[in-house]
Tab-separated table of C-alpha atoms in Angstrom:
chain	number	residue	atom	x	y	z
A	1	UNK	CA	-22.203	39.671	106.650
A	2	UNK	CA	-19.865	36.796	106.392
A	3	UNK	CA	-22.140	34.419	107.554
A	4	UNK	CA	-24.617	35.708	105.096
A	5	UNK	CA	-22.514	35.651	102.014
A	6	UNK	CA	-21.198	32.051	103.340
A	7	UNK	CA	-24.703	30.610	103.837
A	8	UNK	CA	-25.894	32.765	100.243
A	9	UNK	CA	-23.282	33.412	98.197
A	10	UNK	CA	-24.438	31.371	95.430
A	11	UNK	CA	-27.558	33.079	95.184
A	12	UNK	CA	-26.268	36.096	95.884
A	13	UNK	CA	-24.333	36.556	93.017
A	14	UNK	CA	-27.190	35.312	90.428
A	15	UNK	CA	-29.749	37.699	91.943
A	16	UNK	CA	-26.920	40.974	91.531
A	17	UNK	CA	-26.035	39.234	88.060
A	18	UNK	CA	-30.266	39.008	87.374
A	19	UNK	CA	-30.402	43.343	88.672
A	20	UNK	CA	-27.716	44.095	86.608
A	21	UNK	CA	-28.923	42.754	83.198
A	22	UNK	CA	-32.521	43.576	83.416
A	23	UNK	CA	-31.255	47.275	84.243
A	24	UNK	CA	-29.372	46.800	81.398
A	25	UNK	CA	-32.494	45.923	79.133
A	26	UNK	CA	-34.359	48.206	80.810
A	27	UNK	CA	-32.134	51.200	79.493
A	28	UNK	CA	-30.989	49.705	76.227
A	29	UNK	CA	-35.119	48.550	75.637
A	30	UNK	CA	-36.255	52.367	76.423
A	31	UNK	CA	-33.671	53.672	73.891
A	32	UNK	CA	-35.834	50.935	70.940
A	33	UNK	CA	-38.157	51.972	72.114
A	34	UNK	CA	-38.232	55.698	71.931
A	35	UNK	CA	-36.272	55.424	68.303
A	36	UNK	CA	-39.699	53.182	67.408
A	37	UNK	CA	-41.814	55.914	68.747
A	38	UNK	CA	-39.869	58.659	66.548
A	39	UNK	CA	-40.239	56.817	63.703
A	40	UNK	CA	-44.006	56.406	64.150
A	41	UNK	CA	-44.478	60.022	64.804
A	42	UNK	CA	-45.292	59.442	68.563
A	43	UNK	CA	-44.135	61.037	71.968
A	44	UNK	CA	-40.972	59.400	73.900
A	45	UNK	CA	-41.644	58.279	76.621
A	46	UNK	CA	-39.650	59.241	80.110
A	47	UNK	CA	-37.293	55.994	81.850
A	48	UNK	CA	-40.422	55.744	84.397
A	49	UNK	CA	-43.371	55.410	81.804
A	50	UNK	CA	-41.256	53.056	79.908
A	51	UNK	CA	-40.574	50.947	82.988
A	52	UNK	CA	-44.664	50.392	82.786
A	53	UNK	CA	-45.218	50.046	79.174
A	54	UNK	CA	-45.688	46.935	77.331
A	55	UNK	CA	-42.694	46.970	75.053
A	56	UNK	CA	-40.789	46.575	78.720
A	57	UNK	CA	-42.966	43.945	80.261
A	58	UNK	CA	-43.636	41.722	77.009
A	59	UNK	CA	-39.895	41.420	76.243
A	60	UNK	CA	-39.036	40.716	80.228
A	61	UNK	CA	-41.852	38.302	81.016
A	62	UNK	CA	-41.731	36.612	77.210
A	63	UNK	CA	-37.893	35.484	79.031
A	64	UNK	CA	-39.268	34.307	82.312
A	65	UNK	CA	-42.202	32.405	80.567
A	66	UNK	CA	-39.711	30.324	79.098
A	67	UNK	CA	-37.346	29.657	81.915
A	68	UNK	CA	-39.844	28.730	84.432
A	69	UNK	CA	-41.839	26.329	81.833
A	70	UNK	CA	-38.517	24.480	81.211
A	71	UNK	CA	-38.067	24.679	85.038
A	72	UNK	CA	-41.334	22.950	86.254
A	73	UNK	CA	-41.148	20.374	82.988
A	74	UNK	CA	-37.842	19.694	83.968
A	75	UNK	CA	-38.728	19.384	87.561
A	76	UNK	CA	-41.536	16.410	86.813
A	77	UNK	CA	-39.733	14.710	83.926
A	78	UNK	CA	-36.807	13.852	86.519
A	79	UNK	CA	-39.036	11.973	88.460
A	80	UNK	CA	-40.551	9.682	85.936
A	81	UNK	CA	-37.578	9.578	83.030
A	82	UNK	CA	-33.704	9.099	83.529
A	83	UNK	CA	-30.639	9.348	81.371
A	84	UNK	CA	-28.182	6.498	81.630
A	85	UNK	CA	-24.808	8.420	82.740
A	86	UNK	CA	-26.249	11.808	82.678
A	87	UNK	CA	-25.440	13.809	86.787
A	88	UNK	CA	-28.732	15.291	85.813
A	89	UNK	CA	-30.831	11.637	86.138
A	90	UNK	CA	-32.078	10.030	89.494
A	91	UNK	CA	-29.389	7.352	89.675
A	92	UNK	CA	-30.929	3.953	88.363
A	93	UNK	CA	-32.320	1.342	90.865
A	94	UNK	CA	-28.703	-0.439	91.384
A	95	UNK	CA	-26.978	2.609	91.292
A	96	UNK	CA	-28.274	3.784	94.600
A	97	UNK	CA	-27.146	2.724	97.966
A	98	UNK	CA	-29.212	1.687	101.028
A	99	UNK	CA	-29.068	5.198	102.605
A	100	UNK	CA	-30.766	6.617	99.638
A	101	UNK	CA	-33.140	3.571	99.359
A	102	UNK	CA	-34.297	4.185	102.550
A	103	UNK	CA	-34.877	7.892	102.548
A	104	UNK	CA	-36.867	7.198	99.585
A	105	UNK	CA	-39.462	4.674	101.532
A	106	UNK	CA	-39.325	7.910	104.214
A	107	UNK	CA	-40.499	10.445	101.581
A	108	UNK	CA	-43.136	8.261	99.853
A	109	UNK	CA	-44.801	8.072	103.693
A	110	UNK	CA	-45.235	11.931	103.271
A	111	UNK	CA	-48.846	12.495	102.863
A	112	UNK	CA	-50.149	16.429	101.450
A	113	UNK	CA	-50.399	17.313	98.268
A	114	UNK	CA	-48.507	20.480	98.517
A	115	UNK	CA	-45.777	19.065	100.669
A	116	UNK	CA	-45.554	16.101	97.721
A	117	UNK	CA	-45.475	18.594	94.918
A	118	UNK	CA	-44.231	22.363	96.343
A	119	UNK	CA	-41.798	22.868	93.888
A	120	UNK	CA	-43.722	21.845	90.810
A	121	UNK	CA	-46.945	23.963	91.982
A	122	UNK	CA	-44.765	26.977	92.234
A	123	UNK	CA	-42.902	27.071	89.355
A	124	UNK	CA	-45.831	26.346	87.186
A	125	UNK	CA	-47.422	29.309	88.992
A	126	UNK	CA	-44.583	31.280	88.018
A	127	UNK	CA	-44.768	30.473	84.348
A	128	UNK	CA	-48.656	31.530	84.470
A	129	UNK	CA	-48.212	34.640	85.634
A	130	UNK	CA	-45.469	35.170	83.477
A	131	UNK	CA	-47.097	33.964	80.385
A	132	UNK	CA	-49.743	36.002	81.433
A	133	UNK	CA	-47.680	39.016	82.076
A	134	UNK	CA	-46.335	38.655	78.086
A	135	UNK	CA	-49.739	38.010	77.029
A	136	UNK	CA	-50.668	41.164	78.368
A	137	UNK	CA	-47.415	43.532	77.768
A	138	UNK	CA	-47.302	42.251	73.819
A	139	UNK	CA	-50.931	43.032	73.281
A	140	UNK	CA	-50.340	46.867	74.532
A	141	UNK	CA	-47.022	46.958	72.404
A	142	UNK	CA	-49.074	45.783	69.210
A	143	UNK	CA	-52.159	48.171	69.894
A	144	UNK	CA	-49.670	51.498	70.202
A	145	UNK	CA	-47.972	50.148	67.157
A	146	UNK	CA	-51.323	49.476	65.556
A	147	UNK	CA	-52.756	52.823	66.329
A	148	UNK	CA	-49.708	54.442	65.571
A	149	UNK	CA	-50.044	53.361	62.061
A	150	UNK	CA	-53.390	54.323	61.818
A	151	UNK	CA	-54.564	50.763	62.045
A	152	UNK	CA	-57.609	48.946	64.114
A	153	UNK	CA	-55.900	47.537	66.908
A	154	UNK	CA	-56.807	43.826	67.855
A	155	UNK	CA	-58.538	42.708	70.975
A	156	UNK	CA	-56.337	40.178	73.482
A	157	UNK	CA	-58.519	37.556	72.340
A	158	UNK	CA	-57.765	38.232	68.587
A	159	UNK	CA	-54.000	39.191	69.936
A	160	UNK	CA	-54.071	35.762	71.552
A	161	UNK	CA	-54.902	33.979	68.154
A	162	UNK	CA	-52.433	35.756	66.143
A	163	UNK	CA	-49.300	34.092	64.941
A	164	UNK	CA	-47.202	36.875	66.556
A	165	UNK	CA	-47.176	36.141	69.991
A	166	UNK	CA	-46.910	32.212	69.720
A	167	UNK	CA	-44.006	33.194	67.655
A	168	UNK	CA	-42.307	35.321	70.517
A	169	UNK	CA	-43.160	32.132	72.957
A	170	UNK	CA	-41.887	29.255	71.001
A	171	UNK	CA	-38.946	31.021	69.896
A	172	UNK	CA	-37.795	31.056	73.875
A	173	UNK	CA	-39.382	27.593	74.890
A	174	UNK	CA	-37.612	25.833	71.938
A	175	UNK	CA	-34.008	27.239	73.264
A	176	UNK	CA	-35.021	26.095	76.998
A	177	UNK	CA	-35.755	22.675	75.699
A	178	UNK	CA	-31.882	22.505	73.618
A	179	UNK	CA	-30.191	23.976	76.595
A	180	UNK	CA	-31.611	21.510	78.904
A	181	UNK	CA	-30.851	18.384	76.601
A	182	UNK	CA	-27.669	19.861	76.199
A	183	UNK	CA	-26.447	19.505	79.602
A	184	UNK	CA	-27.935	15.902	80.303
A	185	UNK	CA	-26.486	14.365	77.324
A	186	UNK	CA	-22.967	16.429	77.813
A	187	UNK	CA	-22.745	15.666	81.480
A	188	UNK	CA	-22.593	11.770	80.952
A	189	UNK	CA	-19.404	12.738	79.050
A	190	UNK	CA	-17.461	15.916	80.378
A	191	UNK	CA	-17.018	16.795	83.779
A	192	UNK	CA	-16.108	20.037	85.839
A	193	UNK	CA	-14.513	19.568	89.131
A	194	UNK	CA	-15.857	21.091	91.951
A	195	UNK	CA	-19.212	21.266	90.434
A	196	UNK	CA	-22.376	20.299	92.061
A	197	UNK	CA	-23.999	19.942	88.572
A	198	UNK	CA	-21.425	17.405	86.984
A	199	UNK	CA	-19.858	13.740	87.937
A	200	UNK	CA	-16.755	13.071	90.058
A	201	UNK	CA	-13.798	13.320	87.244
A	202	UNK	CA	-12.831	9.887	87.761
A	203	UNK	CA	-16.069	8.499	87.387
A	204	UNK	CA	-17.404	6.433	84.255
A	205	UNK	CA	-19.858	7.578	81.417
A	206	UNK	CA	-22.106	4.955	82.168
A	207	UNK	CA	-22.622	6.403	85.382
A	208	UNK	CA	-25.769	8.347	86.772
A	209	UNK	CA	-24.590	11.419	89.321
A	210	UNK	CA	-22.165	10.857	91.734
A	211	UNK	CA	-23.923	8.121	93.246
C-alpha cells in the first residue's frame, strides 16, 4: 500500500475527492428532485430509481461535457499556439535546450495515427459520450416535467433544437474556457512552489515553463 499511494497518490486523492462530491449530488439532487415531483403532483422516487433518472444523469454528464471539451481543446491548442511566459505554453524555439530539441526530432519519427494523437482521440470520445449522455438525461427530465404539467412532451430532435439545453451546455463550456485562460495568463505572473503546474519562483515573467 505504500508503494501504491507513493506511485498514485495524486490521483488517488482526486478520484476519492470526485466519489465524494458526486455522492454528494447524488443525495442533495434526489432531495430536488423529489420536492419537484411533490409539487407536480407525482410519485417520489426511491435513492435507486433516482440514481437512473434523467434529472441525475443530465445534471452529472451536462459537468463532464464541459470538462472534457475544454480538456481535448486544450490538449490541441498547446500544440499549435503558445503564451509568452505562461508554464502552461510549449517553451518557444530558443527557450528549449538541445535535450528537448532532440526528443522532439524522436517523436515526429513516430508514425500511427493513434500513437500521434491518443490523448486527443480519447478525450474527445469522452466529451461525446458525455454530451450524449446530457442530451439524453435532459430530454427525459423535460418530458416528465412536460407530462407532469399536462403538456405534449417534445421529441429529442425537437429537445435538441430547443434553446434549453444549449443553454445548460454553454453555460458550463463558457466557465471551462475563463478557467483555462485564467491560469495561462496568471501563471506568467504568480508562482506556487513546489508545483508542477507553475514556474520556478525565481524565474522571469517573460519566461515559458521551467525550461
Amino acid at each position: 500500500m505504500k508503494e501504491f499511494w507513493k506511485n498514485n497518490a495524486l490521483s488517488t486523492v482526486l478520484l476519492l475527492l470526485f466519489i465524494a462530491f458526486w455522492v454528494a449530488q447524488a443525495l442533495t439532487g434526489w432531495a430536488v428532485h423529489n420536492q419537484e415531483l411533490q409539487e407536480w403532483g407525482q410519485r417520489t422516487l426511491g435513492l435507486g430509481a433516482y440514481l437512473g433518472s434523467g434529472h441525475f444523469w443530465s445534471s452529472t454528464a451536462e459537468n463532464w461535457e464541459s470538462e472534457f471539451l475544454q480538456m481535448s481543446v486544450y490538449v490541441v491548442f498547446t500544440v499549435y499556439l503558445r503564451q509568452r511566459g505562461s508554464a502552461e505554453s510549449n517553451p518557444y524555439p530558443d527557450e528549449t535546450t538541445q535535450a528537448e530539441r532532440d526528443q522532439e526530432r524522436r517523436d515526429d519519427k513516430v508514425r500511427g495515427l493513434w500513437k500521434r494523437n491518443s490523448l486527443t482521440f480519447t478525450l474527445l470520445a469522452l466529451f461525446l459520450v458525455s454530451f450524449g449522455t446530457h442530451l439524453l438525461g435532459s430530454w427525459r427530465a423535460t418530458r416528465l416535467e412536460e407530462l407532469a404539467r399536462g403538456q405534449e412532451a417534445p421529441t429529442l430532435g425537437q429537445f435538441l433544437g430547443e434553446a434549453e439545453f444549449w443553454f445548460e451546455s454553454f453555460q458550463n463550456w463558457q466557465s471551462e474556457f475563463l478557467a483555462v485562460a485564467a491560469i495561462v495568463v496568471l501563471t506568467i505572473f504568480l508562482q506556487q512552489i513546489g508545483s508542477s503546474q507553475s514556474k520556478a519562483v525565481t524565474a522571469p515573467n517573460s519566461q515559458t515553463g521551467d525550461a
